Coordinates of C-alpha atoms in Angstrom, one line a residue:
M40 CA 110.8 134.5 118.0
R41 CA 113.9 133.0 117.5
T42 CA 116.3 132.1 119.9
P43 CA 120.1 131.1 119.8
L44 CA 119.3 127.4 120.8
S45 CA 116.7 126.9 118.1
R46 CA 118.9 125.5 115.6
P47 CA 120.7 122.9 117.6
V48 CA 117.8 122.0 119.7
L49 CA 116.1 121.1 116.0
R50 CA 118.8 119.1 115.0
W51 CA 118.9 117.5 118.0
L52 CA 115.2 116.5 117.8
L53 CA 115.5 115.2 114.3
G54 CA 118.5 112.9 115.2
L55 CA 116.7 111.6 118.3
L56 CA 113.2 111.3 116.2
T57 CA 115.6 109.3 113.6
L58 CA 116.9 107.0 116.4
L59 CA 113.7 106.4 117.9
A60 CA 112.1 105.3 114.3
F61 CA 114.0 102.2 114.4
F62 CA 112.5 100.9 117.7
Y63 CA 108.9 102.4 116.9
V64 CA 106.8 99.5 116.0
R65 CA 103.2 100.7 115.7
W66 CA 101.5 104.0 115.1
G67 CA 98.9 103.7 117.8
P68 CA 99.7 104.8 121.5
L69 CA 102.5 103.0 122.7
P70 CA 104.7 103.9 125.8
N71 CA 107.2 105.1 123.2
P72 CA 108.5 108.5 123.1
F73 CA 108.4 108.8 119.4
W74 CA 105.4 110.9 118.7
P75 CA 106.0 112.9 121.9
V76 CA 109.6 114.0 120.3
A77 CA 107.5 114.3 117.0
G78 CA 105.5 116.8 118.7
L79 CA 108.2 118.7 120.3
L80 CA 109.9 119.1 116.7
G81 CA 106.8 120.8 115.5
L82 CA 106.2 123.1 118.5
A83 CA 110.2 124.2 118.2
L84 CA 109.3 125.1 114.5
V85 CA 106.7 127.4 115.4
P86 CA 109.3 130.3 116.7
G87 CA 110.3 132.2 113.8
G88 CA 107.8 130.8 111.5
R89 CA 109.6 127.7 110.3
I90 CA 106.6 125.6 110.4
L91 CA 104.9 127.7 107.7
P92 CA 105.6 126.5 104.0
R93 CA 108.1 128.6 101.9
S94 CA 108.6 126.4 99.0
R95 CA 106.5 124.6 96.1
P96 CA 107.5 121.2 97.9
D97 CA 106.3 122.5 101.0
V98 CA 103.0 123.6 99.5
V99 CA 102.7 120.3 97.6
L100 CA 103.0 118.1 100.7
G101 CA 100.6 120.3 102.8
A102 CA 98.1 120.3 100.2
L103 CA 98.5 116.3 100.2
I104 CA 98.1 116.4 103.8
L105 CA 94.8 118.0 103.2
S106 CA 93.6 116.1 100.5
L107 CA 94.1 113.0 102.3
A108 CA 92.3 114.2 105.3
I109 CA 89.4 115.3 103.0
G110 CA 89.5 111.7 101.3
L111 CA 89.3 109.9 104.9
T112 CA 86.7 112.2 106.2
V113 CA 84.4 111.5 103.1
T114 CA 85.0 107.8 103.2
S115 CA 84.7 107.7 107.0
R116 CA 88.4 106.2 107.1
W117 CA 89.3 108.1 110.4
T118 CA 87.4 105.5 112.5
G119 CA 87.8 102.5 110.6
A120 CA 88.8 99.1 111.9
T121 CA 92.1 99.2 110.1
A122 CA 95.1 101.4 111.2
E123 CA 96.7 102.1 107.4
P124 CA 94.7 105.3 106.5
R125 CA 95.6 107.0 109.9
A126 CA 99.1 105.7 109.7
L127 CA 99.3 107.0 105.9
W128 CA 98.2 110.6 107.0
M129 CA 100.4 110.7 110.1
G130 CA 103.3 109.5 107.8
L131 CA 102.8 112.5 105.4
V132 CA 102.5 115.0 108.7
L133 CA 105.9 113.4 109.8
A134 CA 107.6 113.9 106.5
Y135 CA 106.4 117.7 106.5
L136 CA 107.9 118.4 110.0
V137 CA 111.0 116.6 109.2
A138 CA 111.3 118.7 105.7
R139 CA 110.5 122.0 107.1
T140 CA 113.3 121.2 109.6
V141 CA 115.9 120.2 106.9
E142 CA 114.9 122.9 104.9
T143 CA 115.6 125.8 108.0
V144 CA 118.3 124.3 109.9
G145 CA 119.9 121.2 108.4
G146 CA 120.5 118.3 110.1
E147 CA 120.7 115.6 107.0
D148 CA 124.0 114.7 107.8
L149 CA 123.1 113.8 111.5
V150 CA 120.1 111.6 110.2
F151 CA 122.5 110.2 107.9
R152 CA 125.0 109.1 110.7
V153 CA 122.3 107.6 113.0
A154 CA 120.8 105.7 110.1
L155 CA 124.0 104.4 109.0
G156 CA 125.1 103.3 112.6
M157 CA 121.5 101.4 113.3
T158 CA 121.7 99.8 109.8
A159 CA 125.1 98.3 110.8
V160 CA 123.7 97.1 114.0
L161 CA 120.8 95.6 112.6
V162 CA 122.8 94.0 109.8
A163 CA 125.1 92.6 112.3
I164 CA 122.2 91.0 114.3
A165 CA 120.8 89.5 111.1
L166 CA 124.2 87.7 110.5
A167 CA 124.4 86.7 113.9
Q168 CA 121.0 85.1 113.7
L169 CA 121.7 83.7 110.4
A170 CA 125.0 81.9 111.7
L171 CA 123.1 80.5 114.7
Y172 CA 120.0 79.3 112.4
L173 CA 122.7 77.4 110.0
S174 CA 124.3 75.9 113.2
T175 CA 121.1 74.7 114.7
G176 CA 119.5 73.4 111.5
Y177 CA 116.6 76.1 111.6
F178 CA 115.7 78.0 108.0
F179 CA 116.7 81.5 107.7
T180 CA 113.6 83.2 106.6
F181 CA 109.8 82.6 106.5
Q182 CA 110.2 82.6 102.7
T183 CA 112.9 79.9 102.4
G184 CA 111.3 77.5 105.0
E185 CA 108.0 77.8 103.2
F186 CA 109.7 76.8 99.9
A187 CA 111.1 73.7 101.7
G188 CA 107.9 72.9 103.1
I189 CA 108.6 74.3 106.5
A190 CA 107.0 77.5 107.3
P191 CA 108.2 79.2 110.6
S192 CA 106.7 82.4 111.0
R193 CA 109.1 84.4 113.2
W194 CA 113.0 84.4 113.7
T195 CA 112.9 82.6 117.0
P196 CA 115.7 84.3 119.4
C197 CA 118.6 81.7 119.8
C198 CA 120.7 81.9 122.9
G199 CA 119.3 84.9 124.3
L200 CA 120.2 86.8 121.4
P201 CA 117.7 89.6 120.8
A202 CA 115.9 89.0 117.4
V203 CA 115.4 91.3 114.8
S204 CA 111.7 90.7 114.8
S205 CA 111.6 92.2 118.2
V206 CA 112.3 95.5 116.4
Y207 CA 110.7 94.8 112.6
G208 CA 108.0 92.3 113.0
D209 CA 108.6 89.2 110.6
P210 CA 111.5 88.8 108.3
R211 CA 109.6 90.3 105.6
D212 CA 109.3 93.5 107.5
F213 CA 112.9 93.5 108.4
S214 CA 113.8 93.1 104.6
V215 CA 111.5 95.7 103.2
R216 CA 112.8 98.3 105.5
L217 CA 116.2 97.2 105.0
A218 CA 116.0 97.8 101.3
G219 CA 115.2 101.7 101.7
L220 CA 118.4 101.9 104.2
A221 CA 120.4 99.9 101.7
G222 CA 119.5 102.8 99.1
L223 CA 120.5 105.6 101.5
V224 CA 123.7 103.7 102.3
G225 CA 124.5 102.9 98.7
F226 CA 124.0 106.2 97.0
W227 CA 126.1 108.0 100.2
G228 CA 129.1 105.7 99.1
L229 CA 128.8 106.3 95.6
F230 CA 128.5 110.2 95.3
L231 CA 129.5 111.7 99.0
G232 CA 131.3 109.1 101.0
R233 CA 135.0 109.2 102.2
R234 CA 135.2 105.8 103.9
R235 CA 133.7 103.9 101.0
W236 CA 134.9 100.6 102.2
L237 CA 132.6 100.8 105.2
V238 CA 129.7 102.0 103.7
F239 CA 129.9 99.5 100.6
T240 CA 130.7 96.6 103.3
V241 CA 127.3 97.9 105.1
F242 CA 125.6 97.9 101.6
G243 CA 127.0 94.5 100.4
L244 CA 125.9 92.9 103.6
S245 CA 122.5 94.3 103.4
A246 CA 122.2 93.1 99.8
L247 CA 123.2 89.7 100.9
L248 CA 120.6 89.5 103.6
L249 CA 118.0 91.0 101.1
L250 CA 118.8 88.2 98.6
L251 CA 118.8 85.3 101.3
D252 CA 115.3 86.2 102.7
F253 CA 113.9 86.6 99.0
T254 CA 111.2 88.9 99.8
R255 CA 109.9 89.9 96.4
A256 CA 109.4 94.0 97.2
A257 CA 112.7 94.1 99.0
V258 CA 114.7 92.4 96.1
L259 CA 112.9 94.5 93.5
A260 CA 113.7 97.5 95.3
L261 CA 117.3 96.9 95.7
G262 CA 117.6 96.1 91.9
V263 CA 115.9 99.5 90.9
V264 CA 118.3 101.4 93.6
T265 CA 121.4 99.5 92.4
A266 CA 120.6 99.8 88.5
T267 CA 119.8 103.7 89.3
G268 CA 122.8 104.4 91.4
V269 CA 125.2 102.7 88.6
V270 CA 123.4 104.8 85.9
L271 CA 123.7 108.1 87.7
A272 CA 127.4 107.4 88.8
L273 CA 128.1 106.7 84.9
Y274 CA 126.3 109.8 84.2
R275 CA 128.3 111.9 86.4
R276 CA 131.5 110.5 84.9
R277 CA 130.6 110.6 81.3
I278 CA 127.1 111.4 79.9
A279 CA 127.5 108.7 77.1
Y280 CA 128.3 106.0 79.4
G281 CA 125.0 107.0 81.5
R282 CA 122.8 106.9 78.3
A283 CA 124.3 103.6 77.4
A284 CA 123.3 102.4 80.7
V285 CA 119.9 103.9 80.4
L286 CA 119.7 102.0 77.1
A287 CA 120.8 98.8 78.4
I288 CA 118.7 98.7 81.6
A289 CA 115.6 99.8 79.3
G290 CA 116.2 96.8 76.8
L291 CA 116.6 94.6 79.9
A292 CA 113.2 95.7 81.4
V293 CA 111.5 95.2 77.6
A294 CA 113.1 91.6 77.5
F295 CA 111.8 90.8 80.9
L296 CA 108.1 92.0 79.9
L297 CA 108.5 89.9 76.8
S298 CA 109.7 87.0 78.5
P299 CA 107.6 84.2 80.4
L300 CA 108.5 85.6 83.9
P301 CA 105.7 88.2 84.4
D302 CA 103.0 84.8 83.8
Q303 CA 104.7 82.6 86.2
L304 CA 104.9 85.5 88.8
M305 CA 101.1 86.1 88.3
A306 CA 100.5 82.3 88.5
L307 CA 102.3 82.3 91.7
E308 CA 100.5 85.4 92.9
A309 CA 97.2 83.6 92.2
R310 CA 97.9 80.8 94.5
S311 CA 98.0 83.2 97.2
P312 CA 95.0 82.9 99.8
A313 CA 95.0 87.0 99.6
F314 CA 95.4 87.5 95.7
R315 CA 96.1 91.3 95.6
L316 CA 94.9 91.9 91.8
E317 CA 91.4 90.3 93.1
L318 CA 91.4 92.9 96.1
W319 CA 92.4 95.7 93.7
R320 CA 89.5 94.9 91.5
T321 CA 86.9 94.9 94.6
Y322 CA 88.2 98.4 95.4
W323 CA 88.4 99.7 91.8
E324 CA 84.6 98.8 92.0
H325 CA 83.9 100.9 94.8
L326 CA 86.6 103.9 93.8
G327 CA 84.9 107.4 94.1
F328 CA 86.6 110.7 93.5
W329 CA 87.5 111.3 97.2
G330 CA 88.6 107.3 97.7
A331 CA 86.7 104.0 97.8
R332 CA 83.9 103.0 100.1
V333 CA 84.6 99.3 101.0
P334 CA 84.3 97.2 104.1
A335 CA 87.4 98.3 106.5
E336 CA 88.0 94.8 107.2
R337 CA 89.1 93.9 103.4
I338 CA 92.0 96.7 103.5
S339 CA 95.2 95.3 102.5
L340 CA 96.6 97.4 99.4
H341 CA 100.3 96.2 99.9
S342 CA 101.1 99.7 98.0
V343 CA 101.5 103.2 99.2
H344 CA 100.7 104.5 95.8
L345 CA 97.2 102.6 95.7
A346 CA 96.6 103.8 99.2
M347 CA 97.1 107.3 98.3
L348 CA 94.5 106.6 95.5
F349 CA 92.0 104.5 97.6
F350 CA 92.2 106.5 100.8
G351 CA 92.4 110.0 99.4
G352 CA 90.9 109.6 96.1
W353 CA 92.0 110.9 92.7
P354 CA 93.2 114.4 94.0
T355 CA 95.6 112.8 96.5
L356 CA 97.2 110.6 93.9
V357 CA 97.8 113.5 91.6
L358 CA 99.6 115.3 94.0
W359 CA 101.6 112.4 95.7
L360 CA 102.6 111.9 91.8
F361 CA 103.4 115.3 91.2
L362 CA 105.5 115.3 94.5
W363 CA 107.8 112.5 93.1
G364 CA 108.0 114.3 89.9
D365 CA 109.3 117.3 91.3
L366 CA 111.6 115.1 93.2
V367 CA 113.0 113.4 90.4
A368 CA 113.2 116.9 88.5
G369 CA 115.8 118.0 91.2
L370 CA 118.3 115.8 89.5
L371 CA 118.6 118.5 86.7
R372 CA 119.6 121.1 89.4
D373 CA 123.2 122.6 89.7
R374 CA 125.7 119.7 90.7
S375 CA 128.2 122.3 92.1
R376 CA 126.7 122.8 95.4
P377 CA 127.0 120.5 98.2
V378 CA 123.5 120.2 99.1
F379 CA 123.0 118.5 95.7
W380 CA 125.0 115.4 96.8
W381 CA 123.0 115.1 100.2
Y382 CA 120.0 115.6 97.9
L383 CA 120.8 112.7 95.8
T384 CA 121.8 110.4 98.8
F385 CA 118.3 110.6 100.2
L386 CA 116.6 110.5 97.1
G387 CA 118.2 107.2 96.7
G388 CA 116.7 106.0 99.9
S389 CA 113.4 107.6 99.0
L390 CA 113.4 105.6 96.1
G391 CA 114.2 102.0 97.6
Y392 CA 111.2 102.7 100.1
A393 CA 108.7 103.9 97.2
V394 CA 109.6 100.6 95.3
A395 CA 109.4 98.4 98.4
Y396 CA 106.5 99.8 99.9
G397 CA 104.8 99.9 96.4
L398 CA 104.4 96.1 96.8
F399 CA 104.3 95.6 100.5
S400 CA 102.0 97.0 103.0
G401 CA 103.5 98.3 106.4
Y402 CA 104.1 101.8 105.2
G403 CA 103.8 103.1 108.6
F404 CA 107.6 102.5 109.3
P405 CA 108.3 106.0 110.4
L406 CA 112.0 106.2 109.2
F407 CA 110.4 105.7 105.5
W408 CA 108.5 109.1 106.3
I409 CA 111.7 110.5 107.8
V410 CA 114.0 109.7 104.8
L411 CA 111.4 111.3 102.5
G412 CA 111.0 114.5 104.5
V413 CA 114.6 114.9 104.1
T414 CA 114.8 114.3 100.6
I415 CA 111.9 117.3 100.2
G416 CA 113.6 119.6 102.6
L417 CA 116.9 119.0 100.7
R418 CA 114.8 119.8 97.2
A419 CA 113.6 122.9 98.6
R420 CA 116.9 124.3 99.6
L421 CA 118.3 123.2 96.4
Q422 CA 115.6 124.9 94.6
A423 CA 116.0 128.3 96.7
E424 CA 120.3 128.1 96.3
V425 CA 119.9 127.7 92.3
S426 CA 117.2 130.3 92.4
G427 CA 119.2 132.9 94.5
F428 CA 116.8 133.2 97.1

């Protein structure tokens, strides 16, 4: 039975969950209130039947959760040595709870405000660390130090300043997680923002940090999100400009593929002690309909999309791709409705994470699944509004 407090309580829990996601490091049992709050959010959805699926995105996401669970059971991944399969399944459950909350009571504005504030804080800390490292002669990141022949594995706290690594692991984790946040902030500034100077300042500083760190997955995500945002902004103003931008980006992509750069990148990757293509070839040889049966200690997929295939099998991957196709199809919906621009904003953040975690492991980051859940919930609301339900 619904109560008058159900809507504000759900919104408050969603905002608190978003805040806690920035400080949640692992998916196992920790003295951290993130999962208890997620459980409370699920219980708060029960009155009035809000937790039950009501739209196509809900059904697809629910089927995806079930399909992955079957794959993990068939391949005995529930009790494996690695936490990656469980993190993947728990992330989908989290996305479902967030999607049902946003679809029924909203809260996307609160999620964005929390994300923007925390992004600004993390960027400020990282810039302070950069200044301290430059003044003390230490290299800023793992990658740049490695190129110079010195490879510190962490950002060490200087002068008592809290290290970003204390929240996000190593600098590569920080960069990949910042890439999705940069997409969220950038799309809001392009399509929905009023104080654009503040938003674009945060986005510009985030982009600077991503380029300085030069984590390949994060830099690629930044490039894809920026190009997509520019194309959609041009499309909004003039369709002809948008088409020209699409053709120009497609031309640049073809030129890149025909250039020597892909071969050079493959040669660089081959020198890595954990050559990913070799791992993927091993997984492919052991792949079955419901996932791959390979030793647990060898699992390091570096891709959320491949993880759907190897942990959940072909049904899971098909459902995952269908879910993303349905999200992209939402761009064709009625742009006159306010919910469309919020949907476009969170789609930008989801796109950044999808690209970054398509090339980088560690997709247990809760905020990735929260942003995706908000996008799915907004897609369902947009579908209902346009359909007249």
